[in-house]
Each structure stands twice: as C-alpha cells, then as structure tokens.
C-alpha cells in the first residue's frame, strides 16, 4: 500500500463497493419498502425501466470511481 503523510492510503475496491451497496439497499427496501431513503430519494431508479437496485448501485460506484480518480466532480 502507498503511504501518504505517514498514513496508509486505502484502495477503493469498486466490486466490493457495488456488492455492499446492493446488499444494503436490498435490506433497506425489504425492511422499509418505499419508505427506504434510497427509493424515496432516487425514485427514478425504481420506476418501470429504471434499472432498480443494480442500476442505482452501478451509478453510485461509477461516481465514486470518478471522484476518487479525479479528486472531485
């Protein structure tokens, strides 16, 4: 691992991030349904043809990769 200012820099793992996102989002939806904050705040993903949990998590992971690589949006 790379050291920066005496601290180890953690590597971003997009596959692990995606898997955790899907698991957490599905758990939230199962326990709270449409009251889950993900559904409420990102309803476009959960309408017909919106892609659902997989599309939501893919987009969030892609955004994180972009921010990690470029340092901002």
PDB file of N, CA, C and O in Angstrom:
ATOM      1  N   UNK A   1       0.834  -1.189   0.000  1.00  0.00           N
ATOM      2  CA  UNK A   1       0.000   0.000   0.000  1.00  0.00           C
ATOM      3  C   UNK A   1       0.874   1.246   0.000  1.00  0.00           C
ATOM      4  O   UNK A   1       1.947   1.269   0.562  1.00  0.00           O
ATOM      5  N   UNK A   2       0.346   2.256  -0.597  1.00  0.00           N
ATOM      6  CA  UNK A   2       1.040   3.528  -0.684  1.00  0.00           C
ATOM      7  C   UNK A   2       0.891   4.286   0.630  1.00  0.00           C
ATOM      8  O   UNK A   2      -0.157   4.290   1.251  1.00  0.00           O
ATOM      9  N   UNK A   3       1.954   4.921   1.062  1.00  0.00           N
ATOM     10  CA  UNK A   3       1.873   5.715   2.280  1.00  0.00           C
ATOM     11  C   UNK A   3       1.819   7.182   1.921  1.00  0.00           C
ATOM     12  O   UNK A   3       2.585   7.662   1.095  1.00  0.00           O
ATOM     13  N   UNK A   4       0.876   7.895   2.535  1.00  0.00           N
ATOM     14  CA  UNK A   4       0.740   9.335   2.316  1.00  0.00           C
ATOM     15  C   UNK A   4       0.735   9.992   3.691  1.00  0.00           C
ATOM     16  O   UNK A   4      -0.097   9.677   4.532  1.00  0.00           O
ATOM     17  N   UNK A   5       1.669  10.918   3.897  1.00  0.00           N
ATOM     18  CA  UNK A   5       1.770  11.628   5.173  1.00  0.00           C
ATOM     19  C   UNK A   5       1.764  10.666   6.365  1.00  0.00           C
ATOM     20  O   UNK A   5       1.110  10.916   7.372  1.00  0.00           O
ATOM     21  N   UNK A   6       2.479   9.557   6.237  1.00  0.00           N
ATOM     22  CA  UNK A   6       2.571   8.618   7.344  1.00  0.00           C
ATOM     23  C   UNK A   6       1.363   7.714   7.529  1.00  0.00           C
ATOM     24  O   UNK A   6       1.341   6.888   8.409  1.00  0.00           O
ATOM     25  N   UNK A   7       0.335   7.869   6.714  1.00  0.00           N
ATOM     26  CA  UNK A   7      -0.861   7.035   6.820  1.00  0.00           C
ATOM     27  C   UNK A   7      -0.995   6.207   5.554  1.00  0.00           C
ATOM     28  O   UNK A   7      -0.688   6.663   4.464  1.00  0.00           O
ATOM     29  N   UNK A   8      -1.479   5.004   5.723  1.00  0.00           N
ATOM     30  CA  UNK A   8      -1.682   4.143   4.562  1.00  0.00           C
ATOM     31  C   UNK A   8      -2.914   4.604   3.802  1.00  0.00           C
ATOM     32  O   UNK A   8      -3.948   4.891   4.380  1.00  0.00           O
ATOM     33  N   UNK A   9      -2.761   4.675   2.498  1.00  0.00           N
ATOM     34  CA  UNK A   9      -3.890   5.032   1.628  1.00  0.00           C
ATOM     35  C   UNK A   9      -4.664   3.761   1.309  1.00  0.00           C
ATOM     36  O   UNK A   9      -4.098   2.789   0.837  1.00  0.00           O
ATOM     37  N   UNK A  10      -5.962   3.772   1.600  1.00  0.00           N
ATOM     38  CA  UNK A  10      -6.785   2.606   1.305  1.00  0.00           C
ATOM     39  C   UNK A  10      -7.189   2.628  -0.159  1.00  0.00           C
ATOM     40  O   UNK A  10      -7.546   3.663  -0.703  1.00  0.00           O
ATOM     41  N   UNK A  11      -7.121   1.481  -0.777  1.00  0.00           N
ATOM     42  CA  UNK A  11      -7.526   1.347  -2.170  1.00  0.00           C
ATOM     43  C   UNK A  11      -9.038   1.222  -2.249  1.00  0.00           C
ATOM     44  O   UNK A  11      -9.650   0.526  -1.448  1.00  0.00           O
ATOM     45  N   UNK A  12      -9.626   1.895  -3.219  1.00  0.00           N
ATOM     46  CA  UNK A  12     -11.060   1.777  -3.452  1.00  0.00           C
ATOM     47  C   UNK A  12     -11.287   0.513  -4.263  1.00  0.00           C
ATOM     48  O   UNK A  12     -10.661   0.298  -5.297  1.00  0.00           O
ATOM     49  N   UNK A  13     -12.185  -0.352  -3.783  1.00  0.00           N
ATOM     50  CA  UNK A  13     -12.492  -1.598  -4.472  1.00  0.00           C
ATOM     51  C   UNK A  13     -13.907  -1.488  -5.035  1.00  0.00           C
ATOM     52  O   UNK A  13     -14.877  -1.638  -4.297  1.00  0.00           O
ATOM     53  N   UNK A  14     -14.032  -1.207  -6.339  1.00  0.00           N
ATOM     54  CA  UNK A  14     -15.369  -0.998  -6.909  1.00  0.00           C
ATOM     55  C   UNK A  14     -16.276  -2.217  -6.836  1.00  0.00           C
ATOM     56  O   UNK A  14     -17.480  -2.081  -6.653  1.00  0.00           O
ATOM     57  N   UNK A  15     -15.722  -3.411  -6.943  1.00  0.00           N
ATOM     58  CA  UNK A  15     -16.548  -4.622  -6.886  1.00  0.00           C
ATOM     59  C   UNK A  15     -17.131  -4.779  -5.482  1.00  0.00           C
ATOM     60  O   UNK A  15     -18.331  -5.008  -5.313  1.00  0.00           O
ATOM     61  N   UNK A  16     -16.289  -4.629  -4.476  1.00  0.00           N
ATOM     62  CA  UNK A  16     -16.765  -4.736  -3.097  1.00  0.00           C
ATOM     63  C   UNK A  16     -17.771  -3.631  -2.799  1.00  0.00           C
ATOM     64  O   UNK A  16     -18.796  -3.873  -2.152  1.00  0.00           O
ATOM     65  N   UNK A  17     -17.513  -2.423  -3.279  1.00  0.00           N
ATOM     66  CA  UNK A  17     -18.425  -1.301  -3.066  1.00  0.00           C
ATOM     67  C   UNK A  17     -19.788  -1.606  -3.660  1.00  0.00           C
ATOM     68  O   UNK A  17     -20.810  -1.374  -3.018  1.00  0.00           O
ATOM     69  N   UNK A  18     -19.817  -2.132  -4.871  1.00  0.00           N
ATOM     70  CA  UNK A  18     -21.071  -2.463  -5.552  1.00  0.00           C
ATOM     71  C   UNK A  18     -21.838  -3.547  -4.785  1.00  0.00           C
ATOM     72  O   UNK A  18     -23.037  -3.421  -4.547  1.00  0.00           O
ATOM     73  N   UNK A  19     -21.133  -4.597  -4.370  1.00  0.00           N
ATOM     74  CA  UNK A  19     -21.772  -5.704  -3.658  1.00  0.00           C
ATOM     75  C   UNK A  19     -22.374  -5.224  -2.338  1.00  0.00           C
ATOM     76  O   UNK A  19     -23.504  -5.568  -2.002  1.00  0.00           O
ATOM     77  N   UNK A  20     -21.640  -4.421  -1.602  1.00  0.00           N
ATOM     78  CA  UNK A  20     -22.141  -3.878  -0.332  1.00  0.00           C
ATOM     79  C   UNK A  20     -23.344  -2.977  -0.581  1.00  0.00           C
ATOM     80  O   UNK A  20     -24.337  -3.037   0.138  1.00  0.00           O
ATOM     81  N   UNK A  21     -23.280  -2.159  -1.618  1.00  0.00           N
ATOM     82  CA  UNK A  21     -24.390  -1.265  -1.955  1.00  0.00           C
ATOM     83  C   UNK A  21     -25.653  -2.066  -2.247  1.00  0.00           C
ATOM     84  O   UNK A  21     -26.726  -1.748  -1.726  1.00  0.00           O
ATOM     85  N   UNK A  22     -25.545  -3.099  -3.061  1.00  0.00           N
ATOM     86  CA  UNK A  22     -26.704  -3.925  -3.417  1.00  0.00           C
ATOM     87  C   UNK A  22     -27.285  -4.581  -2.161  1.00  0.00           C
ATOM     88  O   UNK A  22     -28.500  -4.548  -1.939  1.00  0.00           O
ATOM     89  N   UNK A  23     -26.425  -5.146  -1.324  1.00  0.00           N
ATOM     90  CA  UNK A  23     -26.899  -5.822  -0.114  1.00  0.00           C
ATOM     91  C   UNK A  23     -27.588  -4.844   0.834  1.00  0.00           C
ATOM     92  O   UNK A  23     -28.679  -5.117   1.345  1.00  0.00           O
ATOM     93  N   UNK A  24     -26.966  -3.682   1.064  1.00  0.00           N
ATOM     94  CA  UNK A  24     -27.553  -2.703   1.974  1.00  0.00           C
ATOM     95  C   UNK A  24     -28.845  -2.123   1.425  1.00  0.00           C
ATOM     96  O   UNK A  24     -29.807  -1.923   2.165  1.00  0.00           O
ATOM     97  N   UNK A  25     -28.874  -1.851   0.134  1.00  0.00           N
ATOM     98  CA  UNK A  25     -30.071  -1.275  -0.476  1.00  0.00           C
ATOM     99  C   UNK A  25     -31.218  -2.274  -0.447  1.00  0.00           C
ATOM    100  O   UNK A  25     -32.352  -1.921  -0.106  1.00  0.00           O
ATOM    101  N   UNK A  26     -30.941  -3.530  -0.787  1.00  0.00           N
ATOM    102  CA  UNK A  26     -31.987  -4.563  -0.736  1.00  0.00           C
ATOM    103  C   UNK A  26     -32.509  -4.740   0.684  1.00  0.00           C
ATOM    104  O   UNK A  26     -33.722  -4.882   0.884  1.00  0.00           O
ATOM    105  N   UNK A  27     -31.631  -4.711   1.670  1.00  0.00           N
ATOM    106  CA  UNK A  27     -32.056  -4.851   3.066  1.00  0.00           C
ATOM    107  C   UNK A  27     -32.947  -3.682   3.480  1.00  0.00           C
ATOM    108  O   UNK A  27     -33.967  -3.872   4.162  1.00  0.00           O
ATOM    109  N   UNK A  28     -32.599  -2.487   3.065  1.00  0.00           N
ATOM    110  CA  UNK A  28     -33.404  -1.311   3.383  1.00  0.00           C
ATOM    111  C   UNK A  28     -34.787  -1.421   2.744  1.00  0.00           C
ATOM    112  O   UNK A  28     -35.800  -1.167   3.392  1.00  0.00           O
ATOM    113  N   UNK A  29     -34.831  -1.819   1.488  1.00  0.00           N
ATOM    114  CA  UNK A  29     -36.104  -1.950   0.778  1.00  0.00           C
ATOM    115  C   UNK A  29     -36.957  -3.050   1.413  1.00  0.00           C
ATOM    116  O   UNK A  29     -38.170  -2.880   1.580  1.00  0.00           O
ATOM    117  N   UNK A  30     -36.323  -4.159   1.793  1.00  0.00           N
ATOM    118  CA  UNK A  30     -37.068  -5.255   2.415  1.00  0.00           C
ATOM    119  C   UNK A  30     -37.661  -4.832   3.759  1.00  0.00           C
ATOM    120  O   UNK A  30     -38.768  -5.217   4.095  1.00  0.00           O
ATOM    121  N   UNK A  31     -36.940  -4.020   4.511  1.00  0.00           N
ATOM    122  CA  UNK A  31     -37.438  -3.647   5.838  1.00  0.00           C
ATOM    123  C   UNK A  31     -38.365  -2.428   5.806  1.00  0.00           C
ATOM    124  O   UNK A  31     -39.289  -2.344   6.605  1.00  0.00           O
ATOM    125  N   UNK A  32     -38.147  -1.505   4.852  1.00  0.00           N
ATOM    126  CA  UNK A  32     -38.930  -0.262   4.871  1.00  0.00           C
ATOM    127  C   UNK A  32     -39.751  -0.018   3.615  1.00  0.00           C
ATOM    128  O   UNK A  32     -40.504   0.948   3.559  1.00  0.00           O
ATOM    129  N   UNK A  33     -39.572  -0.841   2.598  1.00  0.00           N
ATOM    130  CA  UNK A  33     -40.324  -0.671   1.358  1.00  0.00           C
ATOM    131  C   UNK A  33     -40.062   0.677   0.718  1.00  0.00           C
ATOM    132  O   UNK A  33     -38.922   1.122   0.623  1.00  0.00           O
ATOM    133  N   UNK A  34     -41.111   1.347   0.295  1.00  0.00           N
ATOM    134  CA  UNK A  34     -40.957   2.633  -0.382  1.00  0.00           C
ATOM    135  C   UNK A  34     -40.516   3.751   0.557  1.00  0.00           C
ATOM    136  O   UNK A  34     -40.164   4.832   0.108  1.00  0.00           O
ATOM    137  N   UNK A  35     -40.524   3.495   1.868  1.00  0.00           N
ATOM    138  CA  UNK A  35     -40.020   4.473   2.829  1.00  0.00           C
ATOM    139  C   UNK A  35     -38.501   4.424   2.957  1.00  0.00           C
ATOM    140  O   UNK A  35     -37.919   5.280   3.623  1.00  0.00           O
ATOM    141  N   UNK A  36     -37.862   3.442   2.328  1.00  0.00           N
ATOM    142  CA  UNK A  36     -36.401   3.379   2.335  1.00  0.00           C
ATOM    143  C   UNK A  36     -35.876   4.654   1.673  1.00  0.00           C
ATOM    144  O   UNK A  36     -36.339   5.051   0.602  1.00  0.00           O
ATOM    145  N   UNK A  37     -34.898   5.292   2.298  1.00  0.00           N
ATOM    146  CA  UNK A  37     -34.386   6.566   1.786  1.00  0.00           C
ATOM    147  C   UNK A  37     -33.891   6.473   0.351  1.00  0.00           C
ATOM    148  O   UNK A  37     -34.006   7.435  -0.415  1.00  0.00           O
ATOM    149  N   UNK A  38     -33.349   5.324  -0.051  1.00  0.00           N
ATOM    150  CA  UNK A  38     -32.850   5.166  -1.415  1.00  0.00           C
ATOM    151  C   UNK A  38     -33.995   5.255  -2.409  1.00  0.00           C
ATOM    152  O   UNK A  38     -33.893   5.948  -3.422  1.00  0.00           O
ATOM    153  N   UNK A  39     -35.092   4.587  -2.127  1.00  0.00           N
ATOM    154  CA  UNK A  39     -36.255   4.624  -3.018  1.00  0.00           C
ATOM    155  C   UNK A  39     -36.858   6.025  -3.022  1.00  0.00           C
ATOM    156  O   UNK A  39     -37.176   6.580  -4.071  1.00  0.00           O
ATOM    157  N   UNK A  40     -36.997   6.590  -1.848  1.00  0.00           N
ATOM    158  CA  UNK A  40     -37.608   7.919  -1.729  1.00  0.00           C
ATOM    159  C   UNK A  40     -36.772   8.988  -2.448  1.00  0.00           C
ATOM    160  O   UNK A  40     -37.299   9.821  -3.169  1.00  0.00           O
ATOM    161  N   UNK A  41     -35.448   8.948  -2.275  1.00  0.00           N
ATOM    162  CA  UNK A  41     -34.579   9.993  -2.824  1.00  0.00           C
ATOM    163  C   UNK A  41     -34.133   9.742  -4.257  1.00  0.00           C
ATOM    164  O   UNK A  41     -33.583  10.636  -4.896  1.00  0.00           O
ATOM    165  N   UNK A  42     -34.325   8.535  -4.757  1.00  0.00           N
ATOM    166  CA  UNK A  42     -33.874   8.169  -6.110  1.00  0.00           C
ATOM    167  C   UNK A  42     -34.959   7.391  -6.832  1.00  0.00           C
ATOM    168  O   UNK A  42     -34.694   6.354  -7.446  1.00  0.00           O
ATOM    169  N   UNK A  43     -36.174   7.892  -6.786  1.00  0.00           N
ATOM    170  CA  UNK A  43     -37.324   7.151  -7.305  1.00  0.00           C
ATOM    171  C   UNK A  43     -37.193   6.792  -8.782  1.00  0.00           C
ATOM    172  O   UNK A  43     -37.755   5.795  -9.220  1.00  0.00           O
ATOM    173  N   UNK A  44     -36.439   7.572  -9.547  1.00  0.00           N
ATOM    174  CA  UNK A  44     -36.291   7.283 -10.972  1.00  0.00           C
ATOM    175  C   UNK A  44     -35.696   5.897 -11.221  1.00  0.00           C
ATOM    176  O   UNK A  44     -35.989   5.264 -12.229  1.00  0.00           O
ATOM    177  N   UNK A  45     -34.883   5.381 -10.299  1.00  0.00           N
ATOM    178  CA  UNK A  45     -34.307   4.041 -10.457  1.00  0.00           C
ATOM    179  C   UNK A  45     -35.334   2.943 -10.197  1.00  0.00           C
ATOM    180  O   UNK A  45     -35.161   1.814 -10.643  1.00  0.00           O
ATOM    181  N   UNK A  46     -36.395   3.269  -9.470  1.00  0.00           N
ATOM    182  CA  UNK A  46     -37.329   2.247  -9.024  1.00  0.00           C
ATOM    183  C   UNK A  46     -38.665   2.299  -9.753  1.00  0.00           C
ATOM    184  O   UNK A  46     -39.597   1.593  -9.408  1.00  0.00           O
ATOM    185  N   UNK A  47     -38.750   3.120 -10.798  1.00  0.00           N
ATOM    186  CA  UNK A  47     -39.920   3.138 -11.673  1.00  0.00           C
ATOM    187  C   UNK A  47     -39.712   2.075 -12.740  1.00  0.00           C
ATOM    188  O   UNK A  47     -38.610   1.557 -12.904  1.00  0.00           O
ATOM    189  N   UNK A  48     -40.750   1.756 -13.491  1.00  0.00           N
ATOM    190  CA  UNK A  48     -40.621   0.770 -14.563  1.00  0.00           C
ATOM    191  C   UNK A  48     -39.510   1.187 -15.516  1.00  0.00           C
ATOM    192  O   UNK A  48     -39.487   2.325 -15.997  1.00  0.00           O
ATOM    193  N   UNK A  49     -38.582   0.278 -15.761  1.00  0.00           N
ATOM    194  CA  UNK A  49     -37.481   0.547 -16.680  1.00  0.00           C
ATOM    195  C   UNK A  49     -36.345   1.350 -16.079  1.00  0.00           C
ATOM    196  O   UNK A  49     -35.414   1.736 -16.782  1.00  0.00           O
ATOM    197  N   UNK A  50     -36.401   1.616 -14.773  1.00  0.00           N
ATOM    198  CA  UNK A  50     -35.372   2.428 -14.133  1.00  0.00           C
ATOM    199  C   UNK A  50     -34.109   1.683 -13.760  1.00  0.00           C
ATOM    200  O   UNK A  50     -33.107   2.276 -13.402  1.00  0.00           O
ATOM    201  N   UNK A  51     -34.142   0.361 -13.813  1.00  0.00           N
ATOM    202  CA  UNK A  51     -32.957  -0.432 -13.532  1.00  0.00           C
ATOM    203  C   UNK A  51     -32.858  -0.953 -12.111  1.00  0.00           C
ATOM    204  O   UNK A  51     -32.080  -1.849 -11.833  1.00  0.00           O
ATOM    205  N   UNK A  52     -33.601  -0.359 -11.187  1.00  0.00           N
ATOM    206  CA  UNK A  52     -33.653  -0.852  -9.813  1.00  0.00           C
ATOM    207  C   UNK A  52     -32.358  -0.721  -9.048  1.00  0.00           C
ATOM    208  O   UNK A  52     -31.532   0.153  -9.312  1.00  0.00           O
ATOM    209  N   UNK A  53     -32.202  -1.619  -8.096  1.00  0.00           N
ATOM    210  CA  UNK A  53     -31.062  -1.588  -7.181  1.00  0.00           C
ATOM    211  C   UNK A  53     -29.735  -1.692  -7.938  1.00  0.00           C
ATOM    212  O   UNK A  53     -28.788  -0.968  -7.647  1.00  0.00           O
ATOM    213  N   UNK A  54     -29.676  -2.578  -8.923  1.00  0.00           N
ATOM    214  CA  UNK A  54     -28.427  -2.779  -9.662  1.00  0.00           C
ATOM    215  C   UNK A  54     -27.983  -1.511 -10.369  1.00  0.00           C
ATOM    216  O   UNK A  54     -26.813  -1.139 -10.314  1.00  0.00           O
ATOM    217  N   UNK A  55     -28.909  -0.830 -11.038  1.00  0.00           N
ATOM    218  CA  UNK A  55     -28.563   0.404 -11.751  1.00  0.00           C
ATOM    219  C   UNK A  55     -28.161   1.500 -10.768  1.00  0.00           C
ATOM    220  O   UNK A  55     -27.192   2.227 -10.997  1.00  0.00           O
ATOM    221  N   UNK A  56     -28.894   1.611  -9.656  1.00  0.00           N
ATOM    222  CA  UNK A  56     -28.568   2.603  -8.640  1.00  0.00           C
ATOM    223  C   UNK A  56     -27.147   2.384  -8.127  1.00  0.00           C
ATOM    224  O   UNK A  56     -26.336   3.314  -8.084  1.00  0.00           O
ATOM    225  N   UNK A  57     -26.827   1.158  -7.747  1.00  0.00           N
ATOM    226  CA  UNK A  57     -25.507   0.867  -7.187  1.00  0.00           C
ATOM    227  C   UNK A  57     -24.397   0.993  -8.224  1.00  0.00           C
ATOM    228  O   UNK A  57     -23.300   1.461  -7.917  1.00  0.00           O
ATOM    229  N   UNK A  58     -24.670   0.610  -9.449  1.00  0.00           N
ATOM    230  CA  UNK A  58     -23.676   0.770 -10.514  1.00  0.00           C
ATOM    231  C   UNK A  58     -23.337   2.245 -10.701  1.00  0.00           C
ATOM    232  O   UNK A  58     -22.169   2.620 -10.770  1.00  0.00           O
ATOM    233  N   UNK A  59     -24.375   3.095 -10.772  1.00  0.00           N
ATOM    234  CA  UNK A  59     -24.135   4.526 -10.952  1.00  0.00           C
ATOM    235  C   UNK A  59     -23.395   5.122  -9.767  1.00  0.00           C
ATOM    236  O   UNK A  59     -22.497   5.950  -9.936  1.00  0.00           O
ATOM    237  N   UNK A  60     -23.752   4.727  -8.556  1.00  0.00           N
ATOM    238  CA  UNK A  60     -23.077   5.254  -7.358  1.00  0.00           C
ATOM    239  C   UNK A  60     -21.617   4.825  -7.325  1.00  0.00           C
ATOM    240  O   UNK A  60     -20.740   5.592  -6.964  1.00  0.00           O
ATOM    241  N   UNK A  61     -21.344   3.574  -7.720  1.00  0.00           N
ATOM    242  CA  UNK A  61     -19.966   3.090  -7.756  1.00  0.00           C
ATOM    243  C   UNK A  61     -19.175   3.838  -8.819  1.00  0.00           C
ATOM    244  O   UNK A  61     -18.036   4.246  -8.577  1.00  0.00           O
ATOM    245  N   UNK A  62     -19.780   4.064  -9.977  1.00  0.00           N
ATOM    246  CA  UNK A  62     -19.111   4.813 -11.037  1.00  0.00           C
ATOM    247  C   UNK A  62     -18.804   6.240 -10.588  1.00  0.00           C
ATOM    248  O   UNK A  62     -17.717   6.769 -10.861  1.00  0.00           O
ATOM    249  N   UNK A  63     -19.729   6.879  -9.885  1.00  0.00           N
ATOM    250  CA  UNK A  63     -19.488   8.229  -9.367  1.00  0.00           C
ATOM    251  C   UNK A  63     -18.318   8.227  -8.385  1.00  0.00           C
ATOM    252  O   UNK A  63     -17.485   9.129  -8.410  1.00  0.00           O
ATOM    253  N   UNK A  64     -18.266   7.219  -7.533  1.00  0.00           N
ATOM    254  CA  UNK A  64     -17.190   7.142  -6.545  1.00  0.00           C
ATOM    255  C   UNK A  64     -15.853   6.944  -7.229  1.00  0.00           C
ATOM    256  O   UNK A  64     -14.856   7.551  -6.827  1.00  0.00           O
ATOM    257  N   UNK A  65     -15.808   6.119  -8.264  1.00  0.00           N
ATOM    258  CA  UNK A  65     -14.570   5.919  -9.033  1.00  0.00           C
ATOM    259  C   UNK A  65     -14.130   7.252  -9.640  1.00  0.00           C
ATOM    260  O   UNK A  65     -12.965   7.637  -9.548  1.00  0.00           O
ATOM    261  N   UNK A  66     -15.064   7.975 -10.226  1.00  0.00           N
ATOM    262  CA  UNK A  66     -14.749   9.255 -10.858  1.00  0.00           C
ATOM    263  C   UNK A  66     -14.190  10.238  -9.834  1.00  0.00           C
ATOM    264  O   UNK A  66     -13.156  10.868 -10.064  1.00  0.00           O
ATOM    265  N   UNK A  67     -14.829  10.348  -8.689  1.00  0.00           N
ATOM    266  CA  UNK A  67     -14.381  11.274  -7.647  1.00  0.00           C
ATOM    267  C   UNK A  67     -13.024  10.842  -7.107  1.00  0.00           C
ATOM    268  O   UNK A  67     -12.140  11.669  -6.885  1.00  0.00           O
ATOM    269  N   UNK A  68     -12.841   9.538  -6.912  1.00  0.00           N
ATOM    270  CA  UNK A  68     -11.570   9.012  -6.383  1.00  0.00           C
ATOM    271  C   UNK A  68     -10.432   9.285  -7.351  1.00  0.00           C
ATOM    272  O   UNK A  68      -9.344   9.682  -6.948  1.00  0.00           O
ATOM    273  N   UNK A  69     -10.681   9.098  -8.632  1.00  0.00           N
ATOM    274  CA  UNK A  69      -9.624   9.264  -9.646  1.00  0.00           C
ATOM    275  C   UNK A  69      -9.330  10.722  -9.948  1.00  0.00           C
ATOM    276  O   UNK A  69      -8.187  11.068 -10.231  1.00  0.00           O
ATOM    277  N   UNK A  70     -10.355  11.572  -9.916  1.00  0.00           N
ATOM    278  CA  UNK A  70     -10.154  12.964 -10.333  1.00  0.00           C
ATOM    279  C   UNK A  70     -10.048  13.935  -9.165  1.00  0.00           C
ATOM    280  O   UNK A  70      -9.657  15.071  -9.340  1.00  0.00           O
ATOM    281  N   UNK A  71     -10.468  13.485  -7.982  1.00  0.00           N
ATOM    282  CA  UNK A  71     -10.418  14.352  -6.824  1.00  0.00           C
ATOM    283  C   UNK A  71     -11.635  15.244  -6.703  1.00  0.00           C
ATOM    284  O   UNK A  71     -11.691  16.120  -5.850  1.00  0.00           O
ATOM    285  N   UNK A  72     -12.622  15.061  -7.545  1.00  0.00           N
ATOM    286  CA  UNK A  72     -13.852  15.863  -7.458  1.00  0.00           C
ATOM    287  C   UNK A  72     -14.741  15.637  -8.643  1.00  0.00           C
ATOM    288  O   UNK A  72     -14.386  14.946  -9.581  1.00  0.00           O
ATOM    289  N   UNK A  73     -15.917  16.250  -8.586  1.00  0.00           N
ATOM    290  CA  UNK A  73     -16.859  16.072  -9.685  1.00  0.00           C
ATOM    291  C   UNK A  73     -16.838  17.243 -10.621  1.00  0.00           C
ATOM    292  O   UNK A  73     -16.546  18.293 -10.497  1.00  0.00           O
TER     293      UNK A  73
END
